Structure formats: C-alpha cells, structure tokens
Amino acid sequence: MVNKEEVKKNIKELCKNDKYSILLPTYNEVENLPIIIWLIVKYMEESELAYEIIVIDDGSPDGTLNMAKQLQHVYGDDKIILKPREKKLGLGTAYMHGIKYATGNFIVIMDADLSHHPKFIPKMAELQRYLNLDVVSGTRYAQGGGVYGWDFKRKLVSRSANFLTQILLRPGASDLTGSFRLYKKDVLEKLIQSCVSKGYVFQMEMIIRARQFNYTIGEVPITFVDRVYGQSKLSGSEIFQFAKGLLYLFATT
Ligand SMILES: Nc1nc2c(ncn2[C@@H]2O[C@H](COP(=O)(O)OP(=O)(O)OP(=O)(O)O)[C@@H](O)[C@H]2O)c(=O)[nH]1
Ligand SMILES: [Mg+2]
C-alpha cells in the first residue's frame, strides 16, 4: 500500500529546489500593491514555497513605483525585484520583460488589483507537483470557481467570450480569458514566443497554443473579485479586438 503522507514527503523532497517567480505587472495600483504583496508573502511563507515577486511598473503616474520601493525595503530585495519601464507598453510585453529576470523554474502570472487572491498559488503549485503539469490555470468557470462584483454586461461579455471560444477552438480548458496561471518557465517562454496577439485575446491564445503544443494543463477553481481601487479599462474596442483575435485563432490553429 502506498502511504499518502509518504508520497507527499517524497514529492516535497523532489521539489525542494523549486522556486516560483511571481510576475506582477502594475499600472496605477498604488492602493492595491501593499495588500497584494502582503498576501503573497503570507501564503508563500505559510506553504514554505521559495519565491520572488517581480514588479513590472510602466511609469504609473500615481506613484506605484515609489510604493514598490518602500515595500522592497520592508520585505528585502531578494523577495521584491523591481523591473520598471518608462511608459505604458502593455501587458503582453510586461510579461516578456519580467520573465527575463526570473530566477525561478516556475512563473506565476497574476493581476495586481486584488482580483486574483494569492491563496490560490499554493493550490496551483500542489496540483502542478502531483501531476507534473506544464500549466495550471485558475478557472472561474468550474466547480467552486466564481466571479464577484461584475455587472451584468461584464459577466455577459466574459461568459460569451469563453463560450464562443469553446465552440470555435475546443481548447479543453474552462477559463480562457483569465490570466491567473502557473507555468513551467521554459513552457511560458515558448508560449510567449509563439503568441501573436496583444490585449485581452493574449491570455486566450496562450492556453490555445499550450493545447496545440500538447502541454499538460490542469485547473484550480478560483474566485475572482472585481477591482475595488482604480479604474476599469474594458471598453467596446477591447471587445472588438477580442472578437477579431478569436476569429484569427480560429482561422490559423
Ligand atoms: N506593466 C503594465 N501593467 C499593466 C498594463 N495594463 C494593465 N496592467 C496591469 O495588469 C493587471 C491587469 O490589468 P487590469 O487593468 O486589472 O485588467 P482587467 O482586470 O481586465 O480590467 P479591470 O480590472 O476591470 O480594470 C493589473 O495588475 C494592471 O495594473 C500595462 O500596460 N503595463
Ligand atoms: Mg483587473
């Protein structure tokens, strides 16, 4: 009989050199940053996972970078790494920029606006370890997941985007437009290189390409909470861009 505790211990031994580089892209997140970092530190320390947090701020006018510097003093420059850029250059390139400095063998991508709760990172790491997965995706659309604080229009847009994509591309993952995910570093590098889209459709393309390259994907149900501080940026043109990107992927993959 295989003892469960024994298996857990063996996995822990195998994974003792693992390190998680958490990429936090920020644009005007001065209120959210101290809270998200406090939570990440709390949950990573509690679960005894080695980690670093890479903050990629794109010249936020609200002083996010200054806040990040103060947090670096508090938590140490081995834990908080600052890789700012001069101006707002978009999320996709922010990930590419951040990953260059990552020293971990795993990368976690998440939003800094408290929509993604850090308590799910250890759950993703655990699932990854058990099944040696290439990608673990947080999902709002499977057992136990959910969305809080979105109005009807926003829910409809997100649901429809997922629904259409499921039908057109059959990706085999339930949350395509979400961006809370854990990747093996080399897998993420390959995916980013192969992705052509920008904006919202980028998250979807990543998971579609992952499927295309036969990477193994697991899912962890997450609850998603709408941002409390700061401005939302979903607009009509973003929705149009998404539809365009979806059709492009449909035609090319
Ligand atoms: N570095 C960088 N970060 C960005 C940029 N655009 C957005 N972000 C950050 O990326 C994350 C996701 O962006 P959000 O604005 O929350 O996007 P969203 O969740 O789709 O929309 P709302 O939360 O409704 O505004 C947040 O942490 C933002 O601060 C950018 O151009 N550069
Ligand atoms: Mg957000």
mmCIF file with all atom_site columns, N, CA and C in Angstrom, residues 2 20 101 104 181:
data_model
loop_
_atom_site.group_PDB
_atom_site.id
_atom_site.type_symbol
_atom_site.label_atom_id
_atom_site.label_alt_id
_atom_site.label_comp_id
_atom_site.label_asym_id
_atom_site.label_entity_id
_atom_site.label_seq_id
_atom_site.pdbx_PDB_ins_code
_atom_site.Cartn_x
_atom_site.Cartn_y
_atom_site.Cartn_z
_atom_site.occupancy
_atom_site.B_iso_or_equiv
_atom_site.pdbx_formal_charge
_atom_site.auth_seq_id
_atom_site.auth_comp_id
_atom_site.auth_asym_id
_atom_site.auth_atom_id
_atom_site.pdbx_PDB_model_num
ATOM 1  N N  . VAL A 1 2   ? 0.532  2.193  -0.857  1.00 0.00 ? 2   VAL A N  1
ATOM 2  C CA . VAL A 1 2   ? 1.265  3.458  -0.860  1.00 0.00 ? 2   VAL A CA 1
ATOM 3  C C  . VAL A 1 2   ? 0.659  4.385  0.184   1.00 0.00 ? 2   VAL A C  1
ATOM 4  N N  . TYR A 1 20  ? 9.363  29.852 -7.285  1.00 0.00 ? 20  TYR A N  1
ATOM 5  C CA . TYR A 1 20  ? 8.253  30.470 -8.018  1.00 0.00 ? 20  TYR A CA 1
ATOM 6  C C  . TYR A 1 20  ? 8.535  31.959 -8.205  1.00 0.00 ? 20  TYR A C  1
ATOM 7  N N  . TYR A 1 101 ? 14.091 38.333 -16.068 1.00 0.00 ? 101 TYR A N  1
ATOM 8  C CA . TYR A 1 101 ? 14.804 38.469 -14.795 1.00 0.00 ? 101 TYR A CA 1
ATOM 9  C C  . TYR A 1 101 ? 14.413 37.398 -13.794 1.00 0.00 ? 101 TYR A C  1
ATOM 10 N N  . GLY A 1 104 ? 13.324 31.792 -10.924 1.00 0.00 ? 104 GLY A N  1
ATOM 11 C CA . GLY A 1 104 ? 12.612 30.566 -10.557 1.00 0.00 ? 104 GLY A CA 1
ATOM 12 C C  . GLY A 1 104 ? 12.447 29.635 -11.750 1.00 0.00 ? 104 GLY A C  1
ATOM 13 N N  . ARG A 1 181 ? -2.362 32.208 -13.714 1.00 0.00 ? 181 ARG A N  1
ATOM 14 C CA . ARG A 1 181 ? -1.856 30.897 -14.104 1.00 0.00 ? 181 ARG A CA 1
ATOM 15 C C  . ARG A 1 181 ? -0.436 30.652 -13.616 1.00 0.00 ? 181 ARG A C  1
#
